Coordinates of C-alpha atoms and ligand atoms in Angstrom, one line a residue:
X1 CA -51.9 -101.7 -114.9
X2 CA -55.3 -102.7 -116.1
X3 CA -54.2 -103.3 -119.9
X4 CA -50.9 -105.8 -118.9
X5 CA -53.3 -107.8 -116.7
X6 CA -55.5 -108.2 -119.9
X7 CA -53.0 -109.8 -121.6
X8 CA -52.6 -113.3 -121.0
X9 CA -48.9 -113.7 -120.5
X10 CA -48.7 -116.4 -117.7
X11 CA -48.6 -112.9 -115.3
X12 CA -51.7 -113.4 -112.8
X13 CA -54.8 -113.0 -114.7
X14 CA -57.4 -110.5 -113.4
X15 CA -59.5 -113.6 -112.2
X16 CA -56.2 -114.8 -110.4
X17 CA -55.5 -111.3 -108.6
X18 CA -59.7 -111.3 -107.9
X19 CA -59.2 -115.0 -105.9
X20 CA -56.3 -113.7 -104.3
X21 CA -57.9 -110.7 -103.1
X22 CA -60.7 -112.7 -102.0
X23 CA -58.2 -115.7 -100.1
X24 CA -56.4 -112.2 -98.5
X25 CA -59.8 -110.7 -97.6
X26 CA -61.2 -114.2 -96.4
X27 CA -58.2 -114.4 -93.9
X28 CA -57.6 -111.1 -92.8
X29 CA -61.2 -111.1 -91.8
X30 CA -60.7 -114.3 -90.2
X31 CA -58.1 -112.4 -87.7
X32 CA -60.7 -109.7 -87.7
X33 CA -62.9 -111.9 -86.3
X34 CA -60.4 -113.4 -84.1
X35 CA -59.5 -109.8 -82.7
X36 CA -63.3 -108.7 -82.8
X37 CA -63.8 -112.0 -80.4
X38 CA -60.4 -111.4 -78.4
X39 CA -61.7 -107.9 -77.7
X40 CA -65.4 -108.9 -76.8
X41 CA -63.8 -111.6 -74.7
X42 CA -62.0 -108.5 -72.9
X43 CA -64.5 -106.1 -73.0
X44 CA -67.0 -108.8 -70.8
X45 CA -63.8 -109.6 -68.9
X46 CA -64.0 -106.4 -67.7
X47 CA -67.6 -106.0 -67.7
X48 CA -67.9 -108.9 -65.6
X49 CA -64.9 -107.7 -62.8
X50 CA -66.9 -104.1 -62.7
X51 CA -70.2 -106.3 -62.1
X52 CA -68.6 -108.2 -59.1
X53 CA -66.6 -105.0 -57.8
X54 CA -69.6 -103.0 -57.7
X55 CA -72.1 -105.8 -56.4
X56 CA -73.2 -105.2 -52.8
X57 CA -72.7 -108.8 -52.1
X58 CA -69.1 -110.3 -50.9
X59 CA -67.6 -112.4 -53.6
X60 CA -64.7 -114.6 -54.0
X61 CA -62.8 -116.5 -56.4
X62 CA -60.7 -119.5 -55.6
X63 CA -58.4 -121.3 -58.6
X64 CA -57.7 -125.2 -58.8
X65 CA -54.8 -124.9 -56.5
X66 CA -57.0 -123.4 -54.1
X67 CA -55.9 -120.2 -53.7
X68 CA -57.8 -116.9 -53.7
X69 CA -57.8 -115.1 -57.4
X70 CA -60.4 -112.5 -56.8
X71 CA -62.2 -110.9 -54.1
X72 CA -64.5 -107.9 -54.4
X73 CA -64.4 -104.6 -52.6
X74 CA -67.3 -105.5 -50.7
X75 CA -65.8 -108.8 -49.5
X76 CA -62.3 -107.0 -48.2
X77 CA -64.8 -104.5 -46.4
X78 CA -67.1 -107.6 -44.9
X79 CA -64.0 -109.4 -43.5
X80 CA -61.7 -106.8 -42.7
X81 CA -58.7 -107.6 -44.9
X82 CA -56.6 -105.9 -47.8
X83 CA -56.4 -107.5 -51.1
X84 CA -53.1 -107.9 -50.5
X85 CA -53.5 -110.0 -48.0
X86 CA -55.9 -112.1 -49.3
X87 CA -54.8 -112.7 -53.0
X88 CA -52.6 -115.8 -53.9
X89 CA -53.5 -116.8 -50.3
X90 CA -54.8 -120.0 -49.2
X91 CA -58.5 -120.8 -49.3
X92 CA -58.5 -120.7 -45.7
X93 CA -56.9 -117.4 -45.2
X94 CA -60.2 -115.3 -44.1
X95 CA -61.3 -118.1 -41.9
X96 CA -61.6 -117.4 -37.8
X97 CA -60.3 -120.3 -36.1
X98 CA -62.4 -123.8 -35.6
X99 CA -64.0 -123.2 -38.9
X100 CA -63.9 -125.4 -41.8
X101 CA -63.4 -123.8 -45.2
X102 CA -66.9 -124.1 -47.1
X103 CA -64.9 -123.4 -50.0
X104 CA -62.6 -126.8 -50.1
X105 CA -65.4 -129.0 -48.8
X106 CA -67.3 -127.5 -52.0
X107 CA -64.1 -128.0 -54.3
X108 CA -63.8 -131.7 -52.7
X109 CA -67.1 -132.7 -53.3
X110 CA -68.0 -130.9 -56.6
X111 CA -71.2 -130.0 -55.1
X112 CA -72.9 -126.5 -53.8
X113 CA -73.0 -125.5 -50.2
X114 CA -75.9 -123.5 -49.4
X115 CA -76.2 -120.8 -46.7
X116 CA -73.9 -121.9 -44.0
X117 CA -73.2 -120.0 -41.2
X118 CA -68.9 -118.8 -40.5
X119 CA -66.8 -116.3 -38.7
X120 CA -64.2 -114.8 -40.5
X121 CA -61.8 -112.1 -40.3
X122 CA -59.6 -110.5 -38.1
X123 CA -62.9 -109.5 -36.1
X124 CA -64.6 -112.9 -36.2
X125 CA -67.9 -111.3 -38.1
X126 CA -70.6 -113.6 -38.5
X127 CA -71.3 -114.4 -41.8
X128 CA -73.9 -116.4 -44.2
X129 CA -71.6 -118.0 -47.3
X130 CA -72.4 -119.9 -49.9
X131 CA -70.2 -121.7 -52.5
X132 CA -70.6 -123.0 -55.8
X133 CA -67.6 -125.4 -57.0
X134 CA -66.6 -124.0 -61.4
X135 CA -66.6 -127.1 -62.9
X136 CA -64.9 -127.5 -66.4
X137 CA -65.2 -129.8 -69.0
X138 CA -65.9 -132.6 -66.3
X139 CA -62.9 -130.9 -64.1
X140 CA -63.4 -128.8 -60.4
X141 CA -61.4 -125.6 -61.7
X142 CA -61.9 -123.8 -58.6
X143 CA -65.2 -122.0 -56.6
X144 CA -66.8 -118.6 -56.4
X145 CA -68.1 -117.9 -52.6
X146 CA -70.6 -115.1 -51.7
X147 CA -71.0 -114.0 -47.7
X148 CA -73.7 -111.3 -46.4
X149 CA -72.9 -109.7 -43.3
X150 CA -75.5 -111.6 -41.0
X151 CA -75.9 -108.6 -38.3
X152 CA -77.3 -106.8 -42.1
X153 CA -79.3 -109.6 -42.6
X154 CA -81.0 -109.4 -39.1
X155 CA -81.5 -105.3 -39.0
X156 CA -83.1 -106.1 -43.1
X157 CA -85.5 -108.8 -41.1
X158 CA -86.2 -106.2 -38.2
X159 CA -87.2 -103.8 -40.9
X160 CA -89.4 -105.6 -42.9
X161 CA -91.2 -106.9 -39.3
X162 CA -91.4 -103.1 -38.3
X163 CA -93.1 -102.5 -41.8
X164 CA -94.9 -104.9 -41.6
X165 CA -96.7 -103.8 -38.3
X166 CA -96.5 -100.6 -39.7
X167 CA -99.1 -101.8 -42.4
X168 CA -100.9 -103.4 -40.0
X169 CA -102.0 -100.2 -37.8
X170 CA -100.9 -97.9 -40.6
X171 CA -104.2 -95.8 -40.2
X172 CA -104.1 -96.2 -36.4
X173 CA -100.9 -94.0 -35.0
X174 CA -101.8 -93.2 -31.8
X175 CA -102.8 -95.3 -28.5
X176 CA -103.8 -94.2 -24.9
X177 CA -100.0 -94.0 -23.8
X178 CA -100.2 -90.9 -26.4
X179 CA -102.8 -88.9 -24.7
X180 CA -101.0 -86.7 -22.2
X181 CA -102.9 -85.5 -18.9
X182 CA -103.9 -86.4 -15.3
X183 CA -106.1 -83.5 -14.5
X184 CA -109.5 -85.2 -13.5
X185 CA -111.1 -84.4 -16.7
X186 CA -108.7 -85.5 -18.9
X187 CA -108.7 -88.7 -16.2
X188 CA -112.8 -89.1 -16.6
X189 CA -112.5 -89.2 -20.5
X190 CA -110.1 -91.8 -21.0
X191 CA -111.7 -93.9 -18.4
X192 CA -114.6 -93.7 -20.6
X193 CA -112.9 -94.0 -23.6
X194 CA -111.3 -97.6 -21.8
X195 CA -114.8 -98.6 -20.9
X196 CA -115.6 -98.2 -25.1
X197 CA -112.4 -99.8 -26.4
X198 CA -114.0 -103.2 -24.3
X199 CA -117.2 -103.5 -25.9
X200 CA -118.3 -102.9 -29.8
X201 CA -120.4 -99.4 -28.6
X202 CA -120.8 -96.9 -30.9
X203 CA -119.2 -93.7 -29.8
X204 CA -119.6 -90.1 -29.7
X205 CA -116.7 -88.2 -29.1
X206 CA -117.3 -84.6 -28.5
X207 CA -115.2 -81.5 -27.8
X208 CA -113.9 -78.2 -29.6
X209 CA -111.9 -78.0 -31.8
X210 CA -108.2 -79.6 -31.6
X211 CA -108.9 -81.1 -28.0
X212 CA -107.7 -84.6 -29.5
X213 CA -110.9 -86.0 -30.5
X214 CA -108.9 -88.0 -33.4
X215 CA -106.5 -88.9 -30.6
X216 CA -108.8 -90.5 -28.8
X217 CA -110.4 -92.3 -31.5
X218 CA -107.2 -93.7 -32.6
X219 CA -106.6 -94.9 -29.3
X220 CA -109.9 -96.5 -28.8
X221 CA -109.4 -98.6 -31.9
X222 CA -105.8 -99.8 -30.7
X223 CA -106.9 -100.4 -27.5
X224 CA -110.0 -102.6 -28.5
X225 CA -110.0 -106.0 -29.9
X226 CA -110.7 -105.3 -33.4
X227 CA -107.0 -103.3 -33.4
X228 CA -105.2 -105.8 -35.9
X229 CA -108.0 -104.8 -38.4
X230 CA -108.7 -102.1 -40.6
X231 CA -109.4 -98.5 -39.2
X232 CA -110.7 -96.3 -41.8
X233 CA -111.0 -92.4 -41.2
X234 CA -113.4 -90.1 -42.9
X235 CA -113.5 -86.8 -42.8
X236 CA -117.3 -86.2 -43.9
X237 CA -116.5 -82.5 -43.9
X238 CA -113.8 -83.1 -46.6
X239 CA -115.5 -85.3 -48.8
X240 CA -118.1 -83.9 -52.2
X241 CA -121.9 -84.5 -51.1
X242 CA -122.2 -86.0 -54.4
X243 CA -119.6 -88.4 -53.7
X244 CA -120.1 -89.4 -50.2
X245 CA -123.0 -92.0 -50.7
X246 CA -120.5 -94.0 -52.8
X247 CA -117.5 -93.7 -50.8
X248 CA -119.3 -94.7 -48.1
X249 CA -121.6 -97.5 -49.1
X250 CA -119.7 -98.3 -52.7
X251 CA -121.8 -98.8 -55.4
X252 CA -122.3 -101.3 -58.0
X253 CA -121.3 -101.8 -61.8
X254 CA -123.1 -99.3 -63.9
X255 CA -124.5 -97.4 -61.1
X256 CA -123.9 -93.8 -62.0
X257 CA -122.2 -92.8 -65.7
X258 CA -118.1 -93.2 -64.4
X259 CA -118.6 -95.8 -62.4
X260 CA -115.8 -98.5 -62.4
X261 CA -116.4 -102.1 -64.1
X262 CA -117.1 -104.4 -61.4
X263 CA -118.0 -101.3 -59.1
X264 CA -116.2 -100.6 -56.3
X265 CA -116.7 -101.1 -52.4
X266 CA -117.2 -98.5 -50.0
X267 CA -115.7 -97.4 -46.6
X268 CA -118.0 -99.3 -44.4
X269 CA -117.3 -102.5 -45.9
X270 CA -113.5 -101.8 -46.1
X271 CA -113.6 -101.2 -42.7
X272 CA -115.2 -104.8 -42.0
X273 CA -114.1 -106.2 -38.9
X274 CA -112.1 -103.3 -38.2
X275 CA -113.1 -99.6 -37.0
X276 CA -114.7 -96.3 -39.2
X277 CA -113.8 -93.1 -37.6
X278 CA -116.9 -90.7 -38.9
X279 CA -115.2 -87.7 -38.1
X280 CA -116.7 -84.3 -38.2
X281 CA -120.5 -86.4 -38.6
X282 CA -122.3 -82.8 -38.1
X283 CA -121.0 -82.6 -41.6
X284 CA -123.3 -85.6 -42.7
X285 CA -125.8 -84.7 -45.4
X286 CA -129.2 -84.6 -44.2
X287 CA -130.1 -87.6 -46.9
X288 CA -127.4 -89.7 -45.8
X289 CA -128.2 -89.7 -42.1
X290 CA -131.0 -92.2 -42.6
X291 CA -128.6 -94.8 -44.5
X292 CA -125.9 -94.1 -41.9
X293 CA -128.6 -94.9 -38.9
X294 CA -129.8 -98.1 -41.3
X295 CA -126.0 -99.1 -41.0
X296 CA -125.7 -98.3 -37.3
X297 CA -129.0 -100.0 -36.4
X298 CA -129.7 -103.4 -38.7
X299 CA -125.8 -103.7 -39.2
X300 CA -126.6 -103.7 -43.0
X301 CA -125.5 -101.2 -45.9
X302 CA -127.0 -100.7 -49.5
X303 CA -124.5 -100.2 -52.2
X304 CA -125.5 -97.4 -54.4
X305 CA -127.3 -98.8 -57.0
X306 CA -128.2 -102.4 -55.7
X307 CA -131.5 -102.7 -53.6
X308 CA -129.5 -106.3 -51.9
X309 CA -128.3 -105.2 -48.6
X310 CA -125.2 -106.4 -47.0
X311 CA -124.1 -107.5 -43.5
X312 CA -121.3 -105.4 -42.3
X313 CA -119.4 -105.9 -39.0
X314 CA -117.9 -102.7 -38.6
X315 CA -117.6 -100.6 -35.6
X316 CA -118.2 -96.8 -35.6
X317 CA -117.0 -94.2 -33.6
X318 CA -117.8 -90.9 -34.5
X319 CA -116.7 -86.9 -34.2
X320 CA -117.8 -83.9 -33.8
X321 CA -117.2 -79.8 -32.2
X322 CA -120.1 -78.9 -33.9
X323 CA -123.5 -78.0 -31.7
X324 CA -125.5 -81.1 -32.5
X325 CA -128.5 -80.2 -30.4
X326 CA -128.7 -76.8 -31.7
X327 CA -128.4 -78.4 -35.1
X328 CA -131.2 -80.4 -34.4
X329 CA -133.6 -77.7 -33.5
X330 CA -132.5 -76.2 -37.0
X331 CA -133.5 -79.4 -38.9
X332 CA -129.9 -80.0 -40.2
X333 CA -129.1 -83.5 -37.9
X334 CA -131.8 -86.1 -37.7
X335 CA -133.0 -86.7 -33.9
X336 CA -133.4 -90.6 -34.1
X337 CA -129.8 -90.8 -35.3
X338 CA -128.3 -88.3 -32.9
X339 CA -129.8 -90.8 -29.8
X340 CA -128.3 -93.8 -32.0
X341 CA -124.8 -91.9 -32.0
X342 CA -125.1 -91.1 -28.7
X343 CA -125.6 -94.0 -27.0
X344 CA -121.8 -93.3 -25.5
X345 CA -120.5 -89.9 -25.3
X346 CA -117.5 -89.0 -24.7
X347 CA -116.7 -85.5 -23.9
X348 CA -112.6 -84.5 -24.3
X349 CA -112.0 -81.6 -22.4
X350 CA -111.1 -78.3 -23.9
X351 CA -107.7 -77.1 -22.6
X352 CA -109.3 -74.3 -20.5
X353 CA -111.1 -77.0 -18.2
X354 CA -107.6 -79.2 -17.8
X355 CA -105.0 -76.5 -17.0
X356 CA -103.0 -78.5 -14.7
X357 CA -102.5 -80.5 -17.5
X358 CA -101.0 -77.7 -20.1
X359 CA -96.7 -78.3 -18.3
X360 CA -96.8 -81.6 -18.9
X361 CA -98.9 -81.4 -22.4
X362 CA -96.1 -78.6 -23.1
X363 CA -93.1 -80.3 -22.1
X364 CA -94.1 -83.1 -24.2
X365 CA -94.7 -81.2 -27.5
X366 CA -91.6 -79.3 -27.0
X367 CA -89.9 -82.7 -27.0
X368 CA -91.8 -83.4 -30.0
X369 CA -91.2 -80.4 -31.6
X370 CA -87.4 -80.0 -30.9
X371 CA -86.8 -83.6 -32.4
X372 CA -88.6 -82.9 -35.0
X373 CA -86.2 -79.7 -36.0
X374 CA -83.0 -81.0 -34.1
X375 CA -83.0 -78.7 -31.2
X376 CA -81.6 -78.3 -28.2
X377 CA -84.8 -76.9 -25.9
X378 CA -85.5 -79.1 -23.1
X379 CA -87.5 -76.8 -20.4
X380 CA -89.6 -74.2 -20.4
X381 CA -89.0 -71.8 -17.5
X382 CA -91.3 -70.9 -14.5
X383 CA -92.2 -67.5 -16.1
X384 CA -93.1 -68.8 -19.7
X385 CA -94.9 -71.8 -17.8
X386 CA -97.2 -69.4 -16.0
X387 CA -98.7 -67.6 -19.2
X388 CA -98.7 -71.0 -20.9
X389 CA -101.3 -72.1 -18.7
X390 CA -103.5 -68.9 -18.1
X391 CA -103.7 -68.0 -22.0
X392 CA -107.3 -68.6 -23.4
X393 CA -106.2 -71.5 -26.2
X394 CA -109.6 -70.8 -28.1
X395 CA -107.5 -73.8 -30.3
X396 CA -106.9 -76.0 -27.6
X397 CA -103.7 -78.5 -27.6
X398 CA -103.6 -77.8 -31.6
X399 CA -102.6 -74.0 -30.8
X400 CA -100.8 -74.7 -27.9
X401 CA -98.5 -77.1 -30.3
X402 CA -98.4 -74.3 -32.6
X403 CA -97.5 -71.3 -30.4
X404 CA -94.5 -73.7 -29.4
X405 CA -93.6 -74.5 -32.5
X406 CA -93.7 -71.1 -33.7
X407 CA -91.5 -70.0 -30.7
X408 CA -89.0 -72.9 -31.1
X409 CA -88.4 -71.8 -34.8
X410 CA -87.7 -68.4 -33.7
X411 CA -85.4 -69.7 -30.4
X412 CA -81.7 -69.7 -31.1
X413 CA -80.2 -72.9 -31.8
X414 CA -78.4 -73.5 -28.8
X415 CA -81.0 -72.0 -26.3
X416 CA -82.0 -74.8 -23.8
X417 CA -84.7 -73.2 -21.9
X418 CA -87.6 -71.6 -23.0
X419 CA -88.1 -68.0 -21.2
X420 CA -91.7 -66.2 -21.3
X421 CA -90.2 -63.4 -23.5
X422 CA -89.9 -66.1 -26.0
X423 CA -93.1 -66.7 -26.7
X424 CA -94.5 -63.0 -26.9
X425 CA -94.4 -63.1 -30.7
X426 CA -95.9 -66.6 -31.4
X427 CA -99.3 -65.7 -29.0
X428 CA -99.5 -62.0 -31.3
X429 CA -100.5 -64.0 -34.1
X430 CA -103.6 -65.5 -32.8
X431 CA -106.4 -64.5 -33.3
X432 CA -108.4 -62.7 -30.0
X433 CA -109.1 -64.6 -27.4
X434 CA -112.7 -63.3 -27.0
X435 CA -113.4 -64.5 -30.5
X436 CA -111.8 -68.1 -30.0
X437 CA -113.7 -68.7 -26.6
X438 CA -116.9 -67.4 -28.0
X439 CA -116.3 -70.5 -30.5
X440 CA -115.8 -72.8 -27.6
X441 CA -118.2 -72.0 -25.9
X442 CA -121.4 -72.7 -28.2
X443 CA -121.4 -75.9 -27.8
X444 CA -121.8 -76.2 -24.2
X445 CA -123.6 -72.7 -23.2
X446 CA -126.9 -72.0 -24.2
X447 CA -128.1 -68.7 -22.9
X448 CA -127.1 -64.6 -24.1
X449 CA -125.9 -63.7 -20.6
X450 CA -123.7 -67.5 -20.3
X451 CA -121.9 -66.6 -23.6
X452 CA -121.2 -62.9 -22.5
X453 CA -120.3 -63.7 -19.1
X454 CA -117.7 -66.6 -20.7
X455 CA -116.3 -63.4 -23.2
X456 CA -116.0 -61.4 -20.5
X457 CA -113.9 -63.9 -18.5
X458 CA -111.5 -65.2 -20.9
X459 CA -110.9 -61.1 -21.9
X460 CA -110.1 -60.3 -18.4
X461 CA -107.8 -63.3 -17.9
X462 CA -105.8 -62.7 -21.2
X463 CA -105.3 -58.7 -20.5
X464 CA -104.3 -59.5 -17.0
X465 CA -102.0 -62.4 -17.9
X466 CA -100.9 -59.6 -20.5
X467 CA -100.0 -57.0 -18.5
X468 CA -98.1 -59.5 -15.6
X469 CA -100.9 -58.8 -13.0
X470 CA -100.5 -55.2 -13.1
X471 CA -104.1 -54.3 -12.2
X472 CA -103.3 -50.5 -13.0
X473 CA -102.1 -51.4 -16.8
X474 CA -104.8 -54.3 -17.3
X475 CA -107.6 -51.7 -15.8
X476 CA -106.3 -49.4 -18.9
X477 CA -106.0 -51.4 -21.6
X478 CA -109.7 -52.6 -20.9
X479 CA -110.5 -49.1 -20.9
X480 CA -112.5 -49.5 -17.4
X481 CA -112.1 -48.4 -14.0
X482 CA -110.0 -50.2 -11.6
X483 CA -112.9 -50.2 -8.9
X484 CA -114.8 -51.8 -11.9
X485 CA -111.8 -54.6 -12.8
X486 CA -111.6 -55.4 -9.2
X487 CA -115.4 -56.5 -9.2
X488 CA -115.4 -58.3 -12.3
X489 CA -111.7 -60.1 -10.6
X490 CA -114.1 -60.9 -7.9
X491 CA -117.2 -62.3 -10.0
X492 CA -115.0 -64.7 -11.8
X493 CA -112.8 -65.9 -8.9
X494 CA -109.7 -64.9 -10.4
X495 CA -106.1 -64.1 -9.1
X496 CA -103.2 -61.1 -9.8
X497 CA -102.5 -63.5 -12.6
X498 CA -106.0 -64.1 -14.0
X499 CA -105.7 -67.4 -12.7
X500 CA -109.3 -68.9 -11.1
X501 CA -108.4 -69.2 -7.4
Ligands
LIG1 N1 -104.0 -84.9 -24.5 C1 -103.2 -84.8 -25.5 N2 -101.9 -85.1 -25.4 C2 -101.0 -85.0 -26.4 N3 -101.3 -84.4 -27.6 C3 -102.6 -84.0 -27.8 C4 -103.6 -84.2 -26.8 N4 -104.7 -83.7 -27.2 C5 -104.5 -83.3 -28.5 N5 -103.2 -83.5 -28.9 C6 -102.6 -83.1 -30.1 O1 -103.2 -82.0 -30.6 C7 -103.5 -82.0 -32.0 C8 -104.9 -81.9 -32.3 O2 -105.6 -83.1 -31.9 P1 -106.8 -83.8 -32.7 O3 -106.5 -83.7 -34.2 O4 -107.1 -85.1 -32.1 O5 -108.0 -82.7 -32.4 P2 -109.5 -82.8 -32.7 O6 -110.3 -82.8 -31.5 O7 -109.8 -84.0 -33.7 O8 -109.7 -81.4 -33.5 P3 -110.8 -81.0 -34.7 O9 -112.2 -81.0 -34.1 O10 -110.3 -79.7 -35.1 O11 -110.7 -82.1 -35.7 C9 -102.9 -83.3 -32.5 O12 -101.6 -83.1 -33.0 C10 -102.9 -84.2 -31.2 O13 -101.8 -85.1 -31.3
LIG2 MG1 -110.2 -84.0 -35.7

């Protein structure tokens, strides 16, 4: 074929057959182009329905003739009809009655209608639409309508109040209403505690361990004046020596090598206005105890690395189970800032000294607890009651909350009360009571005899709580005589039970 197209023989010439190749390749990828648009066109056809099916907003489409051409799933959910019944339909066809189509008014004008308020649907929902009128080449081809749900819109507005607030206190949780009790001590502590939340006194909230120091603290801050501002917690038993001074007092640019362009600011000023829980102070490095009593005294803190001091308005409350006094003697807590702190103690009961308060205390943490997991437990019998409130609780309302929480994972689903056999495992894994009240009792007893009488109490009232008030059995597991259990009941005033009568 190549050698008769060489010949000139007014057959196409080569050149002839290239053009024509090149006219039939010129148009075919014309058409090419054609279909490549046609199926673009498509493909964002169909890109664009998915879009405004799977948008969360309700959308509609209404054509020249006013009639409804598209309506998304989330529309037919919002006003309770079937595309069925709204497509080829009138404009009007979702509207409840004494309601004037946004739609047409938008198509009449030619102009957008902005966040009106309608009912439509079978169910009347209220509803915020807004319509734009699709205008073409000069001409009103129709309108696209989107409608939110306005009960959505309300519970969205709730929720971002709620969160708001939520940022507002989000350090402070807990407020007096939280701090379960009426026993007299329990009574005498928060009546304090009201007295502090009044004025801008710094206070010193002491008690063992888990008695709701941080409770209280919480609640001080919520129920004082500063409680729309800042409450800062520190645990200076959690925080590096080397690190406190900065945390607390920040430091300036270039203080120390790693220190942050610009430095940074510390605790005590964050806390401006607001509240800085200092808990677990006994924990305080010696070194820092004069800058924290510099702060407390002249209102004024030294950033590390600055010799300019500052004004801060921030008001302390501190915390501590440790033996301060005895710490003092021992050179480990400064004396002129222990009289600073305690210019208003506070002392929170341990749970030994408030036992009327342990049913309702329980009760209350069961409900807690049970919510928490989704169970059904809602009373704790007479029996199980009883030991509740003659067990030692070394741990105070922290081990009480975890004995019940222990037992309430180890319940049956469905049980609804809570029986004393119940709780026989959870109590085993404590550790001895002797041991815990030992602990408590530091703090508060000074002398050998004090602390060994205290042991000797608590040990009696556990075995005899132990062994159901069977003197006999309680006499035996103390390995004593039960002339010699009968005059130690006596000493400490107890009952069958080991209940103080
Ligand atoms: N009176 C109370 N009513 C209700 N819950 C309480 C009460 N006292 C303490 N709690 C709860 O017991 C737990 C321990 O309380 P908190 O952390 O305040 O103890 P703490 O005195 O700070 O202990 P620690 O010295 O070990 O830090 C918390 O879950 C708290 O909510
Ligand atoms: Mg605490």
């Amino acid at each position: 074929m190549t050698g008769s197209l060489q010949k000139n023989t007014g057959t196409p010439t080569p050149f002839d057959v290239f053009l024509g190749a090149v006219s039939f390749f010129q148009g075919s990828s014309d058409i090419n182009a054609l279909q490549e648009e046609l199926g673009n066109l498509r493909k964002a056809k169909e890109l664009l329905h998915t879009i405004i099916q799977a948008t969360q907003d309700a959308i509609y489409i209404i054509d020249e003739n006013a009639k409804v051409v598209l309506v998304n799933q989330a529309y037919t959910r919002l006003v309770g009809l079937s595309e069925e019944q709204l497509l080829n339909q009138p404009a009007t066809v979702d509207l409840a009655e004494g309601y004037e189509s946004a739609s047409l008014k938008a198509m009449a004008t030619g102009r957008p209608i902005r966040e009106v308020t309608m009912r439509v649907g079978p169910a009347k929902k209220e509803v915020i639409e807004s319509v734009a009128p699709l205008i073409l080449n000069g001409e009103i081809k129709g309108c696209v309508g989107v409608m939110q749900d306005v009960s959505v819109i309300f519970r969205l507005s709730e929720e971002l109040h709620r969160a708001n607030r939520h940022l507002m206190h989000l350090e402070s949780k807990y407020s007096f209403g939280d701090i379960i009790g009426t026993s007299p001590q329990i009574l005498e502590s928060k009546k304090k505690a009201l007295i502090a939340a009044d004025t801008d006194v710094t206070v010193l909230l002491r008690g063992e361990s888990g008695t709701g120091k941080e409770l209280f603290a919480h609640a001080i801050h919520q129920a004082s004046i500063r409680h729309n501002k800042p409450f800062i917690r520190v645990n200076c038993s959690a925080i590096p020596e080397s690190l406190m001074e900065s945390e607390l007092f920040g430091y300036s640019e270039g203080s120390f090598s790693g220190a942050k362009k610009g430095g940074r600011i510390g605790y005590f000023e964050e806390a401006s206005g607001g509240t800085l829980f200092l808990d677990e102070i006994g924990e305080m490095p010696l070194f820092l105890q004069a800058k924290l009593l510099r702060a407390l005294q002249e209102k004024e803190i030294v950033r590390l690395g600055e010799n300019k001091p500052l004004m801060v308005d921030t008001r302390i409350i501190a915390a501590t189970n440790a033996d301060l006094e005895r710490m003092i003697r021992q050179k480990k807590f400064r004396e002129d800032l222990y009289y600073r702190l305690s210019v208003f103690p506070i002392h929170v009961p341990a749970l030994r000294e408030s036992r009327d308060d342990i049913p309702e205390i329980a009760r209350s943490l069961l409900d807690k607890i049970c919510k928490e997991y989704g169970r059904a437990t809602s009373d704790i019998d007479t029996s199980a009651m009883e030991y509740l409130q003659n067990c030692a609780w070394g741990g105070n309302v922290r081990e009480l909350e975890n004995v019940l929480r222990r037992t309430v994972i180890n319940l049956p689903p469905q049980e609804k009360l809570l029986r004393r056999e119940h709780i026989n495992d959870a109590v085993g894994t404590i550790p001895p009571a002797d041991y815990q009240s030992l602990n408590g009792h530091v703090a508060s007893l000074g002398g050998y005899e004090e602390l060994k009488n205290a042991w000797e109490e608590d040990l009696i009232r556990r075995v005899l709580v132990q062994s159901n008030g069977n003197r006999t059995k309680a006499a035996r597991a103390l390995g004593i005589s039960l002339r010699n259990l009968y005059k130690k009941i006596t000493k400490y005033h107890l009952d069958a039970l080991g209940r103080i009568e």
